[in-house]
Amino acid sequence: MLVRDGAIAHDPDRADQVVAACPDSPERGDEWRWTVSRTRVDHPGRTWQVSVTVDEDFVGAEHLVVDEPGERPLTRGSGEEIVVVAEHGRHLVQDASGPWLRYLDTGDVFVVEGEDPEHLVLTAGADSRASVVRLTPKGSQPLRWVP
């Protein structure tokens, strides 16, 4: 698990920005398998959105936008990764059985991975928006986020 507090600076003039990737820096020399980025958009009231790029030979991706308050169950399968980007407002991500929880504020990015499946709950506050990206390996190797 990782929380990158304030990983996304809310500067409308800033260029597109990678907020999570595997690997997380080009100097590691590994092949890039997936990237979650902030990209500019021209929508009323919004200047950016989350976009996902994957190497489709190795990784599948689902991108869900949560913009209604309340609880949403999330299941992370064996070897999958889930990236939660708090685009606006406050969110709570927690293990459904309760051993851990993380509060995410606007600009935070949360990555959860592992070889054992997990049942999570995302609780969104009023007037909030989050992107939830599920990354699934297409082969037998589990995905890893490299800090």
XYZ file of N, CA, C and O in Angstrom:
588
model
N 0.838 -1.180 0.000
C 0.000 0.000 0.000
C 0.878 1.236 0.000
O 1.928 1.242 0.606
N 0.384 2.248 -0.630
C 1.107 3.502 -0.658
C 0.125 4.634 -0.820
O -0.812 4.540 -1.602
N 0.340 5.674 -0.078
C -0.397 6.912 -0.304
C 0.626 7.970 -0.674
O 1.593 8.184 0.054
N 0.418 8.603 -1.811
C 1.249 9.741 -2.190
C 0.444 10.983 -1.874
O -0.405 11.401 -2.649
N 0.683 11.546 -0.701
C -0.073 12.712 -0.252
C 0.144 13.887 -1.185
O 1.278 14.265 -1.465
N -0.950 14.446 -1.674
C -0.875 15.631 -2.506
C -0.105 15.403 -3.794
O 0.504 16.326 -4.318
N -0.109 14.175 -4.318
C 0.684 13.846 -5.504
C 0.275 14.664 -6.715
O 1.057 14.872 -7.625
N -0.947 15.131 -6.725
C -1.419 15.915 -7.858
C -1.549 17.361 -7.420
O -2.364 17.701 -6.583
N -0.725 18.202 -7.979
C -0.828 19.634 -7.691
C -1.968 20.202 -8.527
O -2.051 19.959 -9.716
N -2.852 20.948 -7.914
C -3.999 21.496 -8.636
C -3.639 22.841 -9.243
O -4.041 23.888 -8.766
N -2.858 22.763 -10.271
C -2.397 23.935 -11.001
C -2.895 23.800 -12.434
O -2.387 22.980 -13.199
N -3.914 24.552 -12.831
C -4.511 24.367 -14.151
C -3.549 24.627 -15.303
O -3.776 24.175 -16.413
N -2.449 25.327 -15.042
C -1.491 25.601 -16.109
C -0.398 24.546 -16.216
O 0.403 24.583 -17.135
N -0.378 23.593 -15.298
C 0.656 22.562 -15.311
C 0.385 21.557 -16.432
O -0.749 21.198 -16.706
N 1.440 21.059 -17.035
C 1.312 20.060 -18.100
C 0.818 18.740 -17.512
O 0.745 18.567 -16.299
N 0.504 17.801 -18.385
C 0.072 16.477 -17.943
C 1.106 15.902 -16.974
O 2.289 16.204 -17.053
N 0.629 15.052 -16.047
C 1.484 14.579 -14.974
C 1.219 13.109 -14.689
O 0.070 12.707 -14.517
N 2.272 12.277 -14.623
C 2.146 10.884 -14.209
C 1.985 10.877 -12.692
O 2.781 11.480 -11.978
N 0.939 10.189 -12.195
C 0.713 10.128 -10.752
C 1.033 8.759 -10.169
O 1.266 8.623 -8.981
N 1.031 7.713 -10.999
C 1.429 6.368 -10.578
C 1.781 5.589 -11.828
O 1.149 5.760 -12.867
N 2.793 4.729 -11.714
C 3.222 3.952 -12.875
C 4.016 2.749 -12.411
O 4.478 2.695 -11.270
N 4.196 1.800 -13.297
C 5.050 0.657 -13.023
C 5.987 0.470 -14.196
O 5.529 0.128 -15.288
N 7.285 0.676 -13.999
C 7.897 1.201 -12.781
C 7.602 2.677 -12.626
O 7.081 3.281 -13.543
N 7.965 3.228 -11.466
C 7.587 4.615 -11.203
C 8.611 5.631 -11.666
O 8.399 6.816 -11.515
N 9.730 5.177 -12.231
C 10.715 6.117 -12.752
C 11.479 5.470 -13.908
O 11.772 4.280 -13.862
N 11.797 6.240 -14.950
C 12.428 5.661 -16.131
C 13.831 5.114 -15.878
O 14.279 4.221 -16.577
N 14.519 5.587 -14.842
C 15.879 5.111 -14.612
C 15.950 3.688 -14.064
O 17.018 3.108 -13.980
N 14.815 3.083 -13.720
C 14.828 1.702 -13.230
C 15.157 0.702 -14.334
O 15.582 -0.406 -14.062
N 14.887 1.064 -15.589
C 15.247 0.193 -16.695
C 14.254 -0.914 -16.983
O 14.446 -1.699 -17.905
N 13.187 -1.021 -16.192
C 12.176 -2.039 -16.446
C 11.250 -1.578 -17.556
O 11.133 -0.393 -17.843
N 10.562 -2.535 -18.172
C 9.579 -2.175 -19.186
C 8.373 -1.527 -18.517
O 7.927 -1.965 -17.465
N 7.834 -0.492 -19.145
C 6.656 0.181 -18.619
C 5.437 -0.663 -18.920
O 5.179 -1.005 -20.059
N 4.685 -1.016 -17.895
C 3.496 -1.842 -18.064
C 2.207 -1.031 -17.970
O 1.246 -1.359 -18.628
N 2.179 -0.013 -17.093
C 0.980 0.818 -16.945
C 1.355 2.188 -16.411
O 2.348 2.340 -15.724
N 0.506 3.157 -16.737
C 0.688 4.527 -16.271
C -0.680 5.138 -15.990
O -1.589 5.016 -16.807
N -0.814 5.778 -14.852
C -2.005 6.550 -14.513
C -1.553 8.008 -14.487
O -0.596 8.348 -13.788
N -2.239 8.850 -15.262
C -1.818 10.240 -15.425
C -2.967 11.206 -15.181
O -4.133 10.837 -15.297
N -2.577 12.426 -14.873
C -3.518 13.544 -14.865
C -3.368 14.205 -16.224
O -2.249 14.529 -16.643
N -4.474 14.391 -16.927
C -4.423 15.036 -18.241
C -5.393 16.208 -18.266
O -6.420 16.197 -17.595
N -5.051 17.204 -19.048
C -5.887 18.402 -19.143
C -7.165 18.119 -19.921
O -7.156 17.369 -20.892
N -8.238 18.735 -19.489
C -9.514 18.678 -20.206
C -10.144 20.062 -20.165
O -9.787 20.889 -19.332
N -11.076 20.265 -21.042
C -11.775 21.539 -21.076
C -13.244 21.293 -20.753
O -14.082 21.236 -21.639
N -13.525 21.077 -19.466
C -14.882 20.863 -18.982
C -15.240 21.998 -18.037
O -14.384 22.458 -17.287
N -16.477 22.431 -18.015
C -16.861 23.456 -17.044
C -16.610 22.957 -15.617
O -17.008 21.853 -15.252
N -15.882 23.717 -14.838
C -15.621 23.361 -13.450
C -14.487 22.381 -13.253
O -14.135 22.058 -12.121
N -13.905 21.849 -14.319
C -12.790 20.897 -14.191
C -11.714 21.258 -15.192
O -12.001 21.612 -16.321
N -10.471 21.122 -14.777
C -9.368 21.396 -15.687
C -8.557 20.150 -16.002
O -7.687 20.189 -16.849
N -8.818 19.017 -15.291
C -8.060 17.809 -15.549
C -8.904 16.581 -15.243
O -9.934 16.649 -14.596
N -8.432 15.441 -15.746
C -9.055 14.159 -15.451
C -7.961 13.106 -15.395
O -6.820 13.356 -15.775
N -8.311 11.920 -14.946
C -7.365 10.817 -14.863
C -7.461 9.997 -16.143
O -8.552 9.719 -16.635
N -6.297 9.633 -16.681
C -6.258 8.756 -17.848
C -5.322 7.586 -17.553
O -4.429 7.694 -16.714
N -5.538 6.470 -18.260
C -4.791 5.242 -18.009
C -4.209 4.744 -19.326
O -4.912 4.688 -20.339
N -2.936 4.379 -19.299
C -2.272 3.782 -20.445
C -1.662 2.463 -19.985
O -1.019 2.419 -18.933
N -1.883 1.387 -20.762
C -1.318 0.084 -20.397
C -0.671 -0.561 -21.611
O -1.008 -0.260 -22.751
N 0.257 -1.458 -21.344
C 0.799 -2.339 -22.371
C -0.197 -3.489 -22.469
O -0.237 -4.368 -21.597
N -1.030 -3.474 -23.488
C -2.157 -4.408 -23.586
C -1.733 -5.867 -23.729
O -2.552 -6.764 -23.554
N -0.472 -6.127 -24.031
C 0.004 -7.504 -24.065
C 0.157 -8.080 -22.661
O 0.173 -9.299 -22.482
N 0.288 -7.212 -21.652
C 0.567 -7.657 -20.296
C -0.479 -7.255 -19.265
O -0.587 -7.897 -18.229
N -1.212 -6.168 -19.525
C -2.083 -5.593 -18.489
C -3.441 -5.210 -19.073
O -3.509 -4.617 -20.147
N -4.502 -5.537 -18.338
C -5.835 -5.038 -18.644
C -6.190 -3.967 -17.631
O -5.694 -3.986 -16.503
N -7.041 -3.017 -18.016
C -7.388 -1.934 -17.097
C -8.874 -1.625 -17.168
O -9.474 -1.660 -18.236
N -9.454 -1.336 -16.005
C -10.814 -0.819 -15.888
C -10.707 0.507 -15.148
O -10.012 0.594 -14.138
N -11.413 1.525 -15.646
C -11.364 2.850 -15.034
C -12.788 3.246 -14.659
O -13.639 3.373 -15.528
N -13.011 3.463 -13.388
C -14.319 3.827 -12.863
C -14.217 5.189 -12.201
O -13.303 5.434 -11.415
N -15.148 6.087 -12.520
C -15.206 7.391 -11.863
C -16.326 7.335 -10.829
O -17.458 6.973 -11.142
N -15.986 7.673 -9.590
C -16.953 7.688 -8.487
C -17.213 9.152 -8.155
O -16.330 9.848 -7.676
N -18.451 9.610 -8.442
C -18.773 11.012 -8.170
C -20.078 11.166 -7.400
O -20.673 12.229 -7.389
N -20.501 10.087 -6.750
C -21.674 10.142 -5.872
C -21.248 9.728 -4.469
O -20.435 8.820 -4.309
N -21.791 10.377 -3.437
C -21.406 10.019 -2.071
C -21.912 8.634 -1.695
O -22.861 8.121 -2.280
N -21.225 8.035 -0.724
C -21.630 6.731 -0.213
C -20.518 5.713 -0.320
O -19.399 6.015 -0.715
N -20.863 4.479 0.056
C -19.900 3.386 0.056
C -19.964 2.612 -1.249
O -21.043 2.392 -1.789
N -18.811 2.189 -1.717
C -18.718 1.364 -2.921
C -17.744 0.225 -2.630
O -16.576 0.466 -2.340
N -18.222 -1.031 -2.707
C -17.299 -2.152 -2.490
C -16.354 -2.300 -3.681
O -16.741 -2.107 -4.829
N -15.101 -2.628 -3.387
C -14.089 -2.888 -4.410
C -13.423 -4.212 -4.071
O -13.034 -4.429 -2.927
N -13.293 -5.072 -5.042
C -12.599 -6.330 -4.831
C -11.342 -6.328 -5.684
O -11.400 -6.088 -6.881
N -10.207 -6.564 -5.033
C -8.940 -6.660 -5.741
C -8.551 -8.125 -5.785
O -8.366 -8.767 -4.773
N -8.461 -8.673 -6.996
C -8.103 -10.071 -7.162
C -6.623 -10.314 -6.954
O -5.813 -9.385 -6.905
N -6.259 -11.571 -6.863
C -4.871 -11.968 -6.687
C -4.010 -11.412 -7.814
O -4.325 -11.596 -8.990
N -2.941 -10.709 -7.471
C -2.026 -10.159 -8.459
C -2.468 -8.865 -9.102
O -1.718 -8.263 -9.868
N -3.692 -8.414 -8.824
C -4.180 -7.152 -9.383
C -3.685 -5.974 -8.551
O -3.280 -6.133 -7.406
N -3.773 -4.801 -9.146
C -3.502 -3.560 -8.431
C -4.710 -2.650 -8.581
O -5.383 -2.676 -9.606
N -4.958 -1.865 -7.548
C -5.992 -0.829 -7.620
C -5.327 0.498 -7.291
O -4.582 0.607 -6.306
N -5.586 1.490 -8.132
C -5.079 2.842 -7.916
C -6.300 3.740 -7.711
O -7.202 3.759 -8.547
N -6.337 4.446 -6.585
C -7.420 5.384 -6.299
C -6.826 6.790 -6.321
O -5.860 7.068 -5.607
N -7.401 7.652 -7.151
C -6.949 9.038 -7.252
C -8.082 9.931 -6.749
O -9.171 9.925 -7.320
N -7.834 10.652 -5.667
C -8.834 11.574 -5.121
C -8.777 12.859 -5.939
O -7.900 13.692 -5.753
N -9.704 12.994 -6.858
C -9.718 14.161 -7.741
C -10.279 15.392 -7.041
O -9.847 16.513 -7.303
N -11.269 15.178 -6.178
C -11.901 16.298 -5.482
C -12.564 15.763 -4.220
O -13.186 14.710 -4.233
N -12.429 16.477 -3.125
C -13.101 16.096 -1.888
C -12.325 15.056 -1.096
O -11.165 14.767 -1.373
N -12.994 14.490 -0.097
C -12.376 13.525 0.820
C -12.977 12.146 0.605
O -14.182 12.006 0.407
N -12.110 11.136 0.699
C -12.499 9.742 0.502
C -11.844 8.888 1.580
O -10.770 9.227 2.082
N -12.475 7.767 1.883
C -11.914 6.792 2.809
C -11.801 5.469 2.062
O -12.767 5.002 1.468
N -10.601 4.885 2.076
C -10.387 3.553 1.521
C -10.028 2.668 2.696
O -9.155 3.017 3.496
N -10.717 1.512 2.796
C -10.428 0.625 3.920
C -10.630 -0.824 3.530
O -11.356 -1.130 2.588
N -9.944 -1.685 4.257
C -10.162 -3.112 4.112
C -11.544 -3.403 4.692
O -11.878 -2.909 5.765
N -12.349 -4.175 3.992
C -13.725 -4.438 4.440
C -13.761 -5.115 5.805
O -14.716 -4.937 6.564
N -12.714 -5.873 6.167
C -12.692 -6.532 7.470
C -12.091 -5.656 8.559
O -12.091 -6.030 9.718
N -11.540 -4.493 8.187
C -11.159 -3.503 9.170
C -9.730 -3.386 9.644
O -9.463 -2.515 10.457
N -8.742 -4.160 9.171
C -7.421 -3.983 9.769
C -6.703 -2.691 9.374
O -5.778 -2.280 10.047
N -7.106 -2.029 8.302
C -6.457 -0.777 7.926
C -7.447 0.135 7.221
O -8.440 -0.323 6.663
N -7.137 1.423 7.250
C -7.916 2.421 6.512
C -7.019 3.600 6.202
O -6.036 3.854 6.888
N -7.355 4.300 5.119
C -6.603 5.476 4.698
C -7.576 6.555 4.243
O -8.479 6.279 3.447
N -7.405 7.762 4.746
C -8.170 8.901 4.260
C -7.397 9.532 3.115
O -6.180 9.721 3.203
N -8.108 9.854 2.039
C -7.506 10.503 0.878
C -8.176 11.849 0.680
O -9.403 11.928 0.632
N -7.371 12.871 0.564
C -7.874 14.207 0.267
C -7.526 14.552 -1.173
O -6.720 13.868 -1.816
N -8.095 15.620 -1.670
C -7.870 16.045 -3.045
C -6.379 16.027 -3.368
O -5.579 16.600 -2.636
N -6.034 15.332 -4.452
C -4.649 15.257 -4.882
C -3.891 14.041 -4.413
O -2.795 13.770 -4.885
N -4.461 13.262 -3.477
C -3.785 12.047 -3.002
C -3.981 10.900 -3.981
O -5.022 10.793 -4.638
N -2.975 10.042 -4.047
C -3.023 8.844 -4.881
C -2.716 7.650 -3.987
O -1.744 7.674 -3.228
N -3.527 6.603 -4.072
C -3.394 5.414 -3.232
C -3.256 4.198 -4.137
O -4.056 4.006 -5.055
N -2.227 3.377 -3.890
C -1.989 2.162 -4.670
C -2.039 0.982 -3.719
O -1.377 0.985 -2.678
N -2.819 -0.049 -4.065
C -2.869 -1.269 -3.256
C -2.628 -2.456 -4.179
O -3.135 -2.512 -5.295
N -1.798 -3.383 -3.723
C -1.427 -4.545 -4.521
C -1.234 -5.739 -3.603
O -1.252 -5.598 -2.383
N -1.021 -6.901 -4.186
C -0.712 -8.081 -3.405
C -1.131 -9.348 -4.121
O -1.897 -9.324 -5.080
N -0.598 -10.440 -3.649
C -0.906 -11.728 -4.261
C -2.172 -12.343 -3.688
O -2.740 -13.248 -4.287
N -2.605 -11.893 -2.517
C -3.849 -12.384 -1.934
C -4.980 -11.419 -2.250
O -4.802 -10.199 -2.164
N -6.165 -11.936 -2.592
C -7.302 -11.054 -2.882
C -7.693 -10.229 -1.658
O -7.457 -10.640 -0.528
N -8.286 -9.065 -1.912
C -8.745 -8.193 -0.837
C -10.120 -7.652 -1.168
O -10.423 -7.376 -2.328
N -10.917 -7.473 -0.127
C -12.212 -6.805 -0.256
C -12.056 -5.439 0.406
O -11.761 -5.350 1.597
N -12.246 -4.398 -0.395
C -12.061 -3.027 0.062
C -13.383 -2.280 -0.008
O -14.310 -2.719 -0.690
N -13.434 -1.157 0.666
C -14.592 -0.269 0.593
C -14.072 1.144 0.359
O -13.175 1.614 1.072
N -14.622 1.809 -0.653
C -14.339 3.215 -0.905
C -15.553 4.000 -0.459
O -16.667 3.754 -0.935
N -15.371 4.923 0.476
C -16.450 5.781 0.932
C -16.166 7.190 0.447
O -15.123 7.768 0.772
N -17.075 7.701 -0.366
C -16.923 9.030 -0.944
C -17.804 10.011 -0.188
O -18.957 9.712 0.124
N -17.259 11.181 0.080
C -18.017 12.228 0.741
C -18.870 12.992 -0.253
O -18.808 12.779 -1.463
N -19.692 13.892 0.285
C -20.515 14.750 -0.580
C -19.603 15.649 -1.403
O -18.519 16.032 -0.957
N -20.034 15.979 -2.603
C -19.280 16.863 -3.496
C -17.848 16.368 -3.681
O -16.885 17.090 -3.470
N -17.715 15.079 -4.035
C -16.391 14.502 -4.233
C -16.336 13.750 -5.556
O -17.368 13.444 -6.159
N -15.129 13.474 -5.977
C -14.905 12.731 -7.221
C -13.591 11.977 -7.082
O -12.583 12.543 -6.662
N -13.617 10.686 -7.435
C -12.405 9.871 -7.404
C -12.378 8.978 -8.636
O -13.420 8.583 -9.156
N -11.173 8.673 -9.085
C -10.988 7.683 -10.138
C -10.444 6.423 -9.492
O -9.514 6.480 -8.675
N -11.026 5.281 -9.858
C -10.570 3.986 -9.380
C -10.127 3.198 -10.609
O -10.917 2.965 -11.519
N -8.851 2.813 -10.627
C -8.295 2.086 -11.755
C -7.908 0.690 -11.269
O -7.110 0.554 -10.337
N -8.496 -0.338 -11.887
C -8.139 -1.730 -11.585
C -7.232 -2.217 -12.708
O -7.603 -2.188 -13.878
N -6.046 -2.684 -12.348
C -5.069 -3.185 -13.307
C -4.936 -4.691 -13.098
O -4.677 -5.146 -11.977
N -5.140 -5.452 -14.155
C -5.175 -6.905 -14.068
C -4.092 -7.505 -14.957
O -4.005 -7.153 -16.138
N -3.277 -8.423 -14.416
C -2.255 -9.053 -15.253
C -2.901 -9.992 -16.270
O -3.880 -10.668 -15.970
N -2.353 -10.025 -17.475
C -2.865 -10.939 -18.500
C -2.125 -12.275 -18.488
O -2.554 -13.212 -19.121
N -1.031 -12.344 -17.763
C -0.277 -13.582 -17.644
C -0.346 -14.107 -16.227
O -1.216 -13.721 -15.441
N 0.591 -14.965 -15.871
C 0.586 -15.576 -14.543
C 1.347 -14.761 -13.504
O 1.258 -15.042 -12.308
N 2.086 -13.739 -13.929
C 2.864 -12.936 -12.993
C 2.002 -11.839 -12.369
O 1.341 -11.106 -13.091
N 2.014 -11.704 -11.038
C 1.259 -10.612 -10.416
C 1.883 -9.268 -10.775
O 3.080 -9.184 -11.039
N 1.039 -8.249 -10.804
C 1.541 -6.898 -11.072
C 2.216 -6.369 -9.814
O 1.807 -6.666 -8.694
N 3.213 -5.561 -10.011
C 3.919 -4.936 -8.895
C 4.058 -3.459 -9.173
O 4.399 -3.056 -10.278
N 3.807 -2.675 -8.153
C 4.110 -1.262 -8.210
C 5.459 -1.114 -7.547
O 5.676 -1.607 -6.448
N 6.394 -0.467 -8.195
C 7.751 -0.373 -7.678
C 7.957 1.010 -7.096
O 8.003 1.982 -7.845
N 8.056 1.138 -5.757
C 8.252 2.462 -5.158
C 9.645 3.011 -5.415
O 10.553 2.295 -5.708
